[in-house]
Amino acid sequence: MMSLFSPAGSPFRAATTPKPRGSSEEDRAPSDTEADDTSILDENEGSIIMSLISQLSAEKCNDPEERFTRVLQYYLAGWHIKPKGVKKPYNPVLGEFFRCRYDYPDGSQGFYIAEQVSHHPPISAFFYISPANRVSILGELRPKSRFLGNSVSTTMEGENRVTLLGVPDDGEYIITMPNMYARGILFGKMVLELGDICTAKNEKNGMLCDIEFKTKGFWSGTYNAIAGRIRHNNLDIGELSGRWSHIMEIKSTKSGQKRVLFDAIKDGQNMAPKWVPPEDEQEPNESRRYVIGALPLWQHLTTAIGRKDMQAATDAKSAVEDAQRERRKRLEESGGKHEPRFFEYKNGRWVVKLIVPSDPEEATKVVRDWIFSVPPPGQAFP
């Protein structure tokens, strides 16, 4: 979500690009691909972590293998909303946060908060909960980028920790993330791929799945392919295959029968809209506003990218970085230390500063009041 890649892949902001890259003949994707096989690196899409949350009703199932499969379905169903890179990145600054609410068709709600809790190294912590749907997701992202000639790779360290609140005996479902590769940053077509192996596991029930995101070979292969095996207590019970941008299937090892895990073409647009406070009601360090003094800094950068004015984007990004350095300098001179507002570091992981009640109605009110609260005294963003 940081470095080369656009905030569309982060829990923070989404740039508006009036004319996406790839709309002209010279910007089209490579000729040996279908339209959905590649990611032209200037378009705007949503966050991977927020997709199809409402489908996680796995607690209604008594079979631990089926519950694990449904968690995998949630995880894999979001990657078609893949993050896009831009020429001038948004690097979330220390203390920046994004919050929103989801209103689902059945009247239930979900809440999401993400905060930049560390700048060196860059760490974003995030939390989603839908008390009525009995699911929560807590995690962190620690991206590390390096240049590889005509490509850039970003190692996506961190994990998603999914909890089915109605099945506390399951414990956590821990899922890591694939790495990202941006090809053609110096010449050729700019294409984003997901690659390498990520792991989903639930230790309490002995469930494990290694999922390989396959990158396209130079001479053969296809974009966006996946493969994986599901194991229960070291015994193979299923096989994953397909393409995360199209159709993914699971095949039972015992019966040999296949079923569709997710069809991104058919169901990929079935996403709940999110509600975000109006910009003039947001705090200075909320992502869509982010104001220091009288300067709406991210707004200037977004506007410049939309105009494809890279010099203006560079100037706007430099202003953000200068303001960030000045704030850190003031903190150091005063002997102060940045304290994240919504998260704290405990026992080697970032957790929320909140105790969620077990009753769904009470939990909904408590979470809503916490996420959309005013900052405590002394924690207002300078």
JSON list of N, CA and C in Angstrom, two decimals, residues 39 119 143 150 188 210 236 253 297 325 328 331 337 376:
[
{"chain": "A", "resi": 39, "resn": "SER", "atom": "N", "xyz": [-2.93, -5.47, -15.08]},
{"chain": "A", "resi": 39, "resn": "SER", "atom": "CA", "xyz": [-3.34, -4.30, -14.32]},
{"chain": "A", "resi": 39, "resn": "SER", "atom": "C", "xyz": [-2.59, -3.10, -14.85]},
{"chain": "A", "resi": 119, "resn": "HIS", "atom": "N", "xyz": [6.51, 4.91, 10.94]},
{"chain": "A", "resi": 119, "resn": "HIS", "atom": "CA", "xyz": [7.03, 5.45, 9.67]},
{"chain": "A", "resi": 119, "resn": "HIS", "atom": "C", "xyz": [8.33, 4.77, 9.27]},
{"chain": "A", "resi": 143, "resn": "PRO", "atom": "N", "xyz": [5.22, -3.37, 4.21]},
{"chain": "A", "resi": 143, "resn": "PRO", "atom": "CA", "xyz": [5.78, -3.56, 2.86]},
{"chain": "A", "resi": 143, "resn": "PRO", "atom": "C", "xyz": [7.26, -3.17, 2.80]},
{"chain": "A", "resi": 150, "resn": "ASN", "atom": "N", "xyz": [14.01, -3.54, -14.59]},
{"chain": "A", "resi": 150, "resn": "ASN", "atom": "CA", "xyz": [12.81, -2.92, -15.16]},
{"chain": "A", "resi": 150, "resn": "ASN", "atom": "C", "xyz": [11.56, -3.20, -14.31]},
{"chain": "A", "resi": 188, "resn": "GLY", "atom": "N", "xyz": [8.48, -0.47, -21.88]},
{"chain": "A", "resi": 188, "resn": "GLY", "atom": "CA", "xyz": [7.44, -1.48, -22.08]},
{"chain": "A", "resi": 188, "resn": "GLY", "atom": "C", "xyz": [6.17, -1.11, -21.36]},
{"chain": "A", "resi": 210, "resn": "ASP", "atom": "N", "xyz": [-1.41, -23.72, 1.62]},
{"chain": "A", "resi": 210, "resn": "ASP", "atom": "CA", "xyz": [-0.39, -22.90, 0.96]},
{"chain": "A", "resi": 210, "resn": "ASP", "atom": "C", "xyz": [-0.91, -22.53, -0.42]},
{"chain": "A", "resi": 236, "resn": "ASP", "atom": "N", "xyz": [-4.26, -34.27, 2.78]},
{"chain": "A", "resi": 236, "resn": "ASP", "atom": "CA", "xyz": [-4.83, -33.47, 1.71]},
{"chain": "A", "resi": 236, "resn": "ASP", "atom": "C", "xyz": [-6.34, -33.71, 1.61]},
{"chain": "A", "resi": 253, "resn": "THR", "atom": "N", "xyz": [-10.44, -33.87, -2.69]},
{"chain": "A", "resi": 253, "resn": "THR", "atom": "CA", "xyz": [-9.51, -34.98, -2.89]},
{"chain": "A", "resi": 253, "resn": "THR", "atom": "C", "xyz": [-10.23, -36.31, -2.77]},
{"chain": "A", "resi": 297, "resn": "LEU", "atom": "N", "xyz": [-2.84, 18.64, 1.74]},
{"chain": "A", "resi": 297, "resn": "LEU", "atom": "CA", "xyz": [-1.70, 18.16, 0.96]},
{"chain": "A", "resi": 297, "resn": "LEU", "atom": "C", "xyz": [-2.03, 16.99, 0.04]},
{"chain": "A", "resi": 325, "resn": "ARG", "atom": "N", "xyz": [8.66, 15.39, 8.19]},
{"chain": "A", "resi": 325, "resn": "ARG", "atom": "CA", "xyz": [9.97, 15.53, 8.84]},
{"chain": "A", "resi": 325, "resn": "ARG", "atom": "C", "xyz": [9.94, 16.62, 9.91]},
{"chain": "A", "resi": 328, "resn": "ARG", "atom": "N", "xyz": [8.20, 15.27, 13.03]},
{"chain": "A", "resi": 328, "resn": "ARG", "atom": "CA", "xyz": [9.07, 14.37, 13.79]},
{"chain": "A", "resi": 328, "resn": "ARG", "atom": "C", "xyz": [10.16, 15.14, 14.52]},
{"chain": "A", "resi": 331, "resn": "LEU", "atom": "N", "xyz": [8.72, 16.67, 17.63]},
{"chain": "A", "resi": 331, "resn": "LEU", "atom": "CA", "xyz": [8.52, 15.64, 18.65]},
{"chain": "A", "resi": 331, "resn": "LEU", "atom": "C", "xyz": [9.84, 15.30, 19.34]},
{"chain": "A", "resi": 337, "resn": "LYS", "atom": "N", "xyz": [7.00, 11.42, 21.97]},
{"chain": "A", "resi": 337, "resn": "LYS", "atom": "CA", "xyz": [6.97, 10.20, 21.18]},
{"chain": "A", "resi": 337, "resn": "LYS", "atom": "C", "xyz": [5.58, 10.04, 20.59]},
{"chain": "A", "resi": 376, "resn": "PRO", "atom": "N", "xyz": [-8.76, 11.97, 22.03]},
{"chain": "A", "resi": 376, "resn": "PRO", "atom": "CA", "xyz": [-8.63, 12.27, 23.46]},
{"chain": "A", "resi": 376, "resn": "PRO", "atom": "C", "xyz": [-7.79, 13.53, 23.66]}
]
